[in-house]
Amino acid sequence: MPTMLRRALCAGLATAALLPAAALAAWPEHPVKLVVPYPPGGATDVIGRIVAQRLSTALGQNVLIDNRGGAGGNIGADIAAKAKPDGYTLLMAAMTSHSTMARLERGKLAYDLVKDLVPVQVVGFVPLVFVVHPSVPAGNFQQLLSFAKANPKKLTYASSGAGAPQRMAVEMFRVQSGADMIHVPYKGSGPAMTDLVGGQVLMAAETVPAALQQIKAGKLRALAVTTPQRISMLPDVPTVTESGWKDFEVVSTFGVMAPAGTPPEVLAKLNTEIGKIMQDPAAKEQFLQQGVYVLPPQTPAQAAERLRAEVAKWAKVIDETGVRADE
């Protein structure tokens, strides 16, 4: 092969090898979609909109919210899991909810949470708070228990889906107390809160972002939070532990995930940029105002380990309580 031709061929091959890297360096070249697997108004939606707004600035491209509620978050998660792994479709994951549904619907889901989705960054966690409609004659957690046990099947409780942490918290309360209550599932926290405020259901263990406004307005009564210590957003509300219960801790963890197979360079860029958002004091305050407690930035490997821990924890709770997806 002539020397000049050989040199031209080698140069062409070198240029071709650089094309994928160049393409990744240009990412994103058009808007990115962030799938929120619940209707507007709930905690996942609130967190997703903060992330999308700030990530749009960081990436120089719009990050657009796509609400795909239903089936306990499985519809939206399935859409994201099956999307082209090019970095243009992401999932604002309610990692705790998806972990519980992975157990409740094992063998039935059209996607595999651990195999088909990759954690990019764990954003933070949201405490839950037990709230009741003002018509319920309970001013604290112990009075709620007394009312529930004295009135079998009268206390209805809402949740944002079959496997939501909101349901898991009440199921833990139900099993430990022996109270006979009725579960009323909804497609998200927004509709659940609407009916709770309206008195169609009487109780919920809801995420603080979804319930805070109604609590402050006096439309719901807060009885106890599900964290080991009191939280800054509801400093006057005792914990479940303070109310006489031991080892009762339920928080909802949220993070950004991407379809498996998304280029590592894109995942690394997203991980870095979301990590910067989480460390920004103004962003931290914005999250905190919504009841979201930001976690220190994690590597993708650490985020994956957090997801595996969630899956293992809630599989154990579901097995112990006997919760079923169709109840």
Coordinates of C-alpha atoms in Angstrom, one line a residue:
M1 CA 0.0 0.0 0.0
P2 CA 1.5 3.4 -1.0
T3 CA 2.7 5.4 2.0
M4 CA 0.4 8.4 1.3
L5 CA -2.6 6.1 1.0
R6 CA -1.7 4.3 4.2
R7 CA -1.3 7.6 6.1
A8 CA -4.7 8.9 4.8
L9 CA -6.4 5.6 5.8
C10 CA -4.9 5.8 9.3
A11 CA -5.9 9.4 9.7
G12 CA -9.4 8.5 8.6
L13 CA -9.6 5.7 11.1
A14 CA -8.4 7.9 13.9
T15 CA -10.9 10.6 13.0
A16 CA -13.7 7.9 13.0
A17 CA -12.6 6.7 16.4
L18 CA -12.9 10.2 17.8
L19 CA -16.5 10.7 16.5
P20 CA -18.3 9.1 19.4
A21 CA -16.3 11.0 21.9
A22 CA -17.0 14.2 20.0
A23 CA -20.7 13.4 19.9
L24 CA -20.7 12.8 23.6
A25 CA -18.8 16.0 24.3
A26 CA -21.6 17.9 22.5
W27 CA -24.3 16.3 24.5
P28 CA -26.9 17.5 25.0
E29 CA -27.6 19.0 21.6
H30 CA -31.4 19.2 22.1
P31 CA -33.8 19.2 25.1
V32 CA -33.7 16.4 27.6
K33 CA -36.9 14.7 28.9
L34 CA -37.2 14.0 32.6
V35 CA -40.0 11.5 33.2
V36 CA -41.9 12.0 36.5
P37 CA -43.8 8.7 37.1
Y38 CA -46.6 10.4 39.1
P39 CA -49.1 13.1 38.4
P40 CA -48.3 16.8 39.2
G41 CA -48.5 17.9 42.8
G42 CA -46.7 15.1 44.6
A43 CA -43.2 15.0 46.1
T44 CA -41.6 13.4 43.0
D45 CA -43.0 16.1 40.8
V46 CA -41.9 18.9 43.2
I47 CA -38.4 17.5 43.3
G48 CA -38.3 16.8 39.6
R49 CA -39.2 20.4 38.7
I50 CA -36.4 21.8 40.9
V51 CA -33.9 19.4 39.4
A52 CA -35.1 20.1 35.8
Q53 CA -35.0 23.9 36.3
R54 CA -31.4 23.9 37.6
L55 CA -30.2 21.2 35.4
S56 CA -31.4 23.2 32.3
T57 CA -29.1 26.0 33.3
A58 CA -26.2 23.7 34.0
L59 CA -26.5 21.8 30.7
G60 CA -27.5 24.7 28.5
Q61 CA -30.5 22.8 27.2
N62 CA -34.1 22.6 28.5
V63 CA -34.9 19.7 30.7
L64 CA -38.6 19.1 30.2
I65 CA -40.9 17.4 32.7
D66 CA -43.0 14.6 31.4
N67 CA -45.6 13.4 33.9
R68 CA -46.5 9.7 33.4
G69 CA -48.5 8.7 36.4
G70 CA -50.2 5.4 37.1
A71 CA -49.6 1.8 38.4
G72 CA -47.7 3.0 41.4
G73 CA -45.0 4.7 39.3
N74 CA -44.5 1.7 37.1
I75 CA -45.8 3.3 33.9
G76 CA -43.4 6.1 34.0
A77 CA -40.5 3.9 35.1
D78 CA -41.2 1.4 32.3
I79 CA -41.2 4.3 29.7
A80 CA -37.8 5.5 30.9
A81 CA -36.4 2.0 31.1
K82 CA -37.3 1.3 27.5
A83 CA -36.2 4.6 26.1
K84 CA -33.2 4.9 23.8
P85 CA -30.1 5.0 26.1
D86 CA -28.7 8.2 24.7
G87 CA -29.0 10.6 27.6
Y88 CA -32.1 12.3 26.3
T89 CA -34.6 10.5 28.5
L90 CA -34.1 10.3 32.3
L91 CA -36.3 9.2 35.2
M92 CA -37.0 11.3 38.3
A93 CA -37.2 8.2 40.4
A94 CA -39.0 7.7 43.7
M95 CA -36.4 5.0 44.5
T96 CA -38.2 3.8 47.6
S97 CA -41.5 3.4 45.8
H98 CA -39.9 1.6 42.8
S99 CA -38.1 -0.7 45.2
T100 CA -41.3 -1.8 46.9
M101 CA -43.1 -2.3 43.6
A102 CA -40.2 -4.4 42.4
R103 CA -41.1 -6.8 45.3
L104 CA -44.8 -6.5 45.2
E105 CA -45.0 -7.0 41.4
R106 CA -42.1 -9.4 41.0
G107 CA -42.5 -11.5 37.9
K108 CA -45.2 -9.1 36.5
L109 CA -43.3 -5.9 35.7
A110 CA -42.3 -5.3 32.1
Y111 CA -39.0 -3.9 33.3
D112 CA -36.3 -4.8 35.8
L113 CA -35.5 -1.9 38.2
V114 CA -31.9 -3.0 38.8
K115 CA -31.1 -4.3 35.3
D116 CA -32.9 -1.9 33.0
L117 CA -32.2 1.4 34.9
V118 CA -29.0 2.9 36.1
P119 CA -28.9 5.3 39.2
V120 CA -27.2 8.6 38.2
Q121 CA -27.4 10.4 41.5
V122 CA -29.3 10.1 44.7
V123 CA -30.8 13.6 45.3
G124 CA -32.2 13.3 48.9
F125 CA -34.9 11.9 51.1
V126 CA -38.3 13.1 52.2
P127 CA -39.7 12.4 55.7
L128 CA -43.3 11.2 56.0
V129 CA -45.8 12.6 58.4
F130 CA -49.0 11.0 59.7
V131 CA -51.9 13.3 59.0
V132 CA -55.6 13.1 59.5
H133 CA -58.7 15.0 58.4
P134 CA -59.8 17.4 61.1
S135 CA -62.9 15.4 61.7
V136 CA -60.9 12.5 63.1
P137 CA -60.9 12.9 67.0
A138 CA -57.1 12.4 67.4
G139 CA -54.7 15.0 68.5
N140 CA -51.7 12.8 68.7
F141 CA -50.4 9.4 67.5
Q142 CA -51.6 7.4 70.5
Q143 CA -55.2 8.9 70.2
L144 CA -55.1 7.8 66.5
L145 CA -54.3 4.3 67.6
S146 CA -57.1 4.3 70.1
F147 CA -59.6 5.6 67.6
A148 CA -58.5 3.0 65.0
K149 CA -58.9 0.1 67.4
A150 CA -62.2 1.3 68.8
N151 CA -63.7 1.8 65.3
P152 CA -62.8 -1.2 63.1
K153 CA -62.8 -0.5 59.4
K154 CA -63.9 3.1 60.0
L155 CA -60.5 4.6 59.5
T156 CA -59.7 4.9 55.8
Y157 CA -56.2 5.7 54.7
A158 CA -54.9 7.0 51.4
S159 CA -51.7 6.2 49.6
S160 CA -50.1 7.3 46.4
G161 CA -50.0 3.8 45.1
A162 CA -49.9 0.1 46.1
G163 CA -46.1 0.1 46.9
A164 CA -45.6 3.7 47.9
P165 CA -43.7 4.3 51.1
Q166 CA -46.8 6.2 52.2
R167 CA -48.6 2.9 52.2
M168 CA -45.7 1.0 53.7
A169 CA -45.6 3.4 56.7
V170 CA -49.3 2.8 57.4
E171 CA -49.0 -0.9 56.9
M172 CA -46.2 -1.1 59.4
F173 CA -48.5 0.9 61.8
R174 CA -51.4 -1.4 61.0
V175 CA -49.5 -4.7 61.6
Q176 CA -47.7 -3.5 64.8
S177 CA -51.0 -2.0 66.3
G178 CA -53.4 -4.7 65.1
A179 CA -55.8 -1.9 64.0
D180 CA -58.4 -2.8 61.3
M181 CA -58.3 -0.1 58.6
I182 CA -59.2 0.3 55.0
H183 CA -56.6 1.2 52.3
V184 CA -57.7 3.5 49.5
P185 CA -55.0 3.7 46.7
Y186 CA -54.5 6.7 44.4
K187 CA -52.4 7.4 41.3
G188 CA -50.3 9.9 43.2
S189 CA -50.0 12.2 46.2
G190 CA -51.8 15.0 44.5
P191 CA -55.1 13.3 44.1
A192 CA -54.7 11.5 47.5
M193 CA -54.3 14.8 49.2
T194 CA -57.3 16.3 47.4
D195 CA -59.6 13.6 48.8
L196 CA -58.0 13.7 52.2
V197 CA -58.6 17.4 52.5
G198 CA -62.2 16.8 51.2
G199 CA -62.8 14.1 53.8
Q200 CA -63.3 11.3 51.3
V201 CA -60.6 9.5 53.2
L202 CA -59.5 10.1 56.8
M203 CA -55.8 9.5 57.2
A204 CA -52.5 9.2 55.4
A205 CA -48.8 8.9 56.1
E206 CA -47.8 11.4 53.4
T207 CA -44.5 13.0 52.3
V208 CA -43.9 16.4 53.9
P209 CA -43.8 18.3 50.5
A210 CA -47.2 17.0 49.5
A211 CA -48.9 17.6 52.9
L212 CA -47.1 20.7 54.2
Q213 CA -49.3 23.4 52.7
Q214 CA -52.4 21.7 53.9
I215 CA -51.0 21.3 57.4
K216 CA -50.1 25.0 57.6
A217 CA -53.5 26.0 56.3
G218 CA -55.2 23.9 59.0
K219 CA -56.9 21.6 56.5
L220 CA -55.0 18.6 57.8
R221 CA -53.7 17.7 61.3
A222 CA -50.1 16.5 61.7
L223 CA -49.7 13.8 64.4
A224 CA -46.1 12.4 64.0
V225 CA -43.2 12.3 61.6
T226 CA -41.4 9.1 60.6
T227 CA -37.8 10.2 61.1
P228 CA -35.6 9.4 64.1
Q229 CA -35.5 13.1 65.1
R230 CA -37.9 15.9 64.6
I231 CA -37.6 17.8 61.3
S232 CA -37.0 21.5 60.7
M233 CA -40.1 21.9 58.6
L234 CA -42.4 20.7 61.3
P235 CA -40.5 21.3 64.5
D236 CA -43.6 21.1 66.8
V237 CA -44.6 17.7 65.5
P238 CA -43.2 14.7 67.5
T239 CA -41.7 11.7 65.9
V240 CA -43.4 8.3 65.9
T241 CA -40.6 7.1 68.3
E242 CA -41.5 10.0 70.7
S243 CA -45.1 8.8 70.5
G244 CA -44.1 5.4 72.1
W245 CA -43.1 3.3 69.1
K246 CA -39.6 1.9 68.6
D247 CA -37.6 1.4 65.4
F248 CA -40.2 3.1 63.3
E249 CA -38.4 4.9 60.5
V250 CA -39.7 5.5 57.0
V251 CA -38.4 8.0 54.5
S252 CA -38.8 8.3 50.7
T253 CA -35.6 8.4 48.8
F254 CA -35.4 10.1 45.4
G255 CA -32.8 10.1 42.6
V256 CA -32.3 10.5 38.9
M257 CA -31.9 7.3 36.9
A258 CA -31.2 6.6 33.2
P259 CA -31.8 3.7 30.9
A260 CA -29.2 1.0 31.1
G261 CA -26.7 1.4 28.3
T262 CA -26.5 5.1 28.5
P263 CA -22.9 6.2 27.7
P264 CA -20.7 6.4 30.8
E265 CA -19.5 9.8 29.7
V266 CA -23.1 11.1 29.8
L267 CA -23.8 9.4 33.2
A268 CA -20.6 11.0 34.6
K269 CA -21.6 14.5 33.3
L270 CA -25.1 14.1 34.8
N271 CA -23.7 12.8 38.0
T272 CA -21.3 15.8 38.3
E273 CA -23.9 18.4 37.4
I274 CA -26.6 17.1 39.7
G275 CA -24.0 16.8 42.4
K276 CA -23.1 20.5 42.0
I277 CA -26.8 21.4 42.3
M278 CA -27.1 19.5 45.5
Q279 CA -24.1 21.3 47.0
D280 CA -25.4 24.8 46.0
P281 CA -26.7 26.6 49.1
A282 CA -29.6 28.2 47.3
A283 CA -30.7 24.9 45.8
K284 CA -30.4 23.2 49.2
E285 CA -32.7 25.9 50.7
Q286 CA -35.1 25.5 47.8
F287 CA -35.3 21.7 48.4
L288 CA -35.6 22.2 52.2
Q289 CA -38.5 24.6 51.7
Q290 CA -40.3 21.6 50.1
G291 CA -39.3 19.2 52.9
V292 CA -36.5 17.5 50.9
Y293 CA -33.3 16.8 52.9
V294 CA -30.4 16.7 50.4
L295 CA -27.8 14.0 50.7
P296 CA -24.1 14.4 50.0
P297 CA -23.3 13.8 46.3
Q298 CA -22.6 10.2 45.5
T299 CA -20.8 8.4 42.7
P300 CA -22.9 6.2 40.3
A301 CA -21.6 3.2 42.1
Q302 CA -22.6 4.5 45.5
A303 CA -26.0 5.4 44.1
A304 CA -26.4 1.9 42.8
E305 CA -25.6 0.5 46.2
R306 CA -28.2 2.8 47.8
L307 CA -30.8 1.4 45.4
R308 CA -29.8 -2.2 46.2
A309 CA -30.2 -1.5 49.9
E310 CA -33.6 0.0 49.3
V311 CA -34.7 -3.1 47.4
A312 CA -33.5 -5.4 50.2
K313 CA -35.1 -3.3 53.0
W314 CA -38.5 -3.2 51.5
A315 CA -38.6 -6.8 50.4
K316 CA -38.1 -7.7 54.1
V317 CA -40.9 -5.3 55.2
I318 CA -43.3 -6.5 52.5
D319 CA -42.7 -10.1 53.5
E320 CA -43.2 -9.4 57.2
T321 CA -46.4 -7.4 56.7
G322 CA -47.9 -9.5 54.0
V323 CA -48.8 -6.5 51.9
R324 CA -50.1 -7.3 48.4
A325 CA -50.2 -5.0 45.4
D326 CA -53.9 -5.7 44.7
E327 CA -55.1 -4.6 48.2

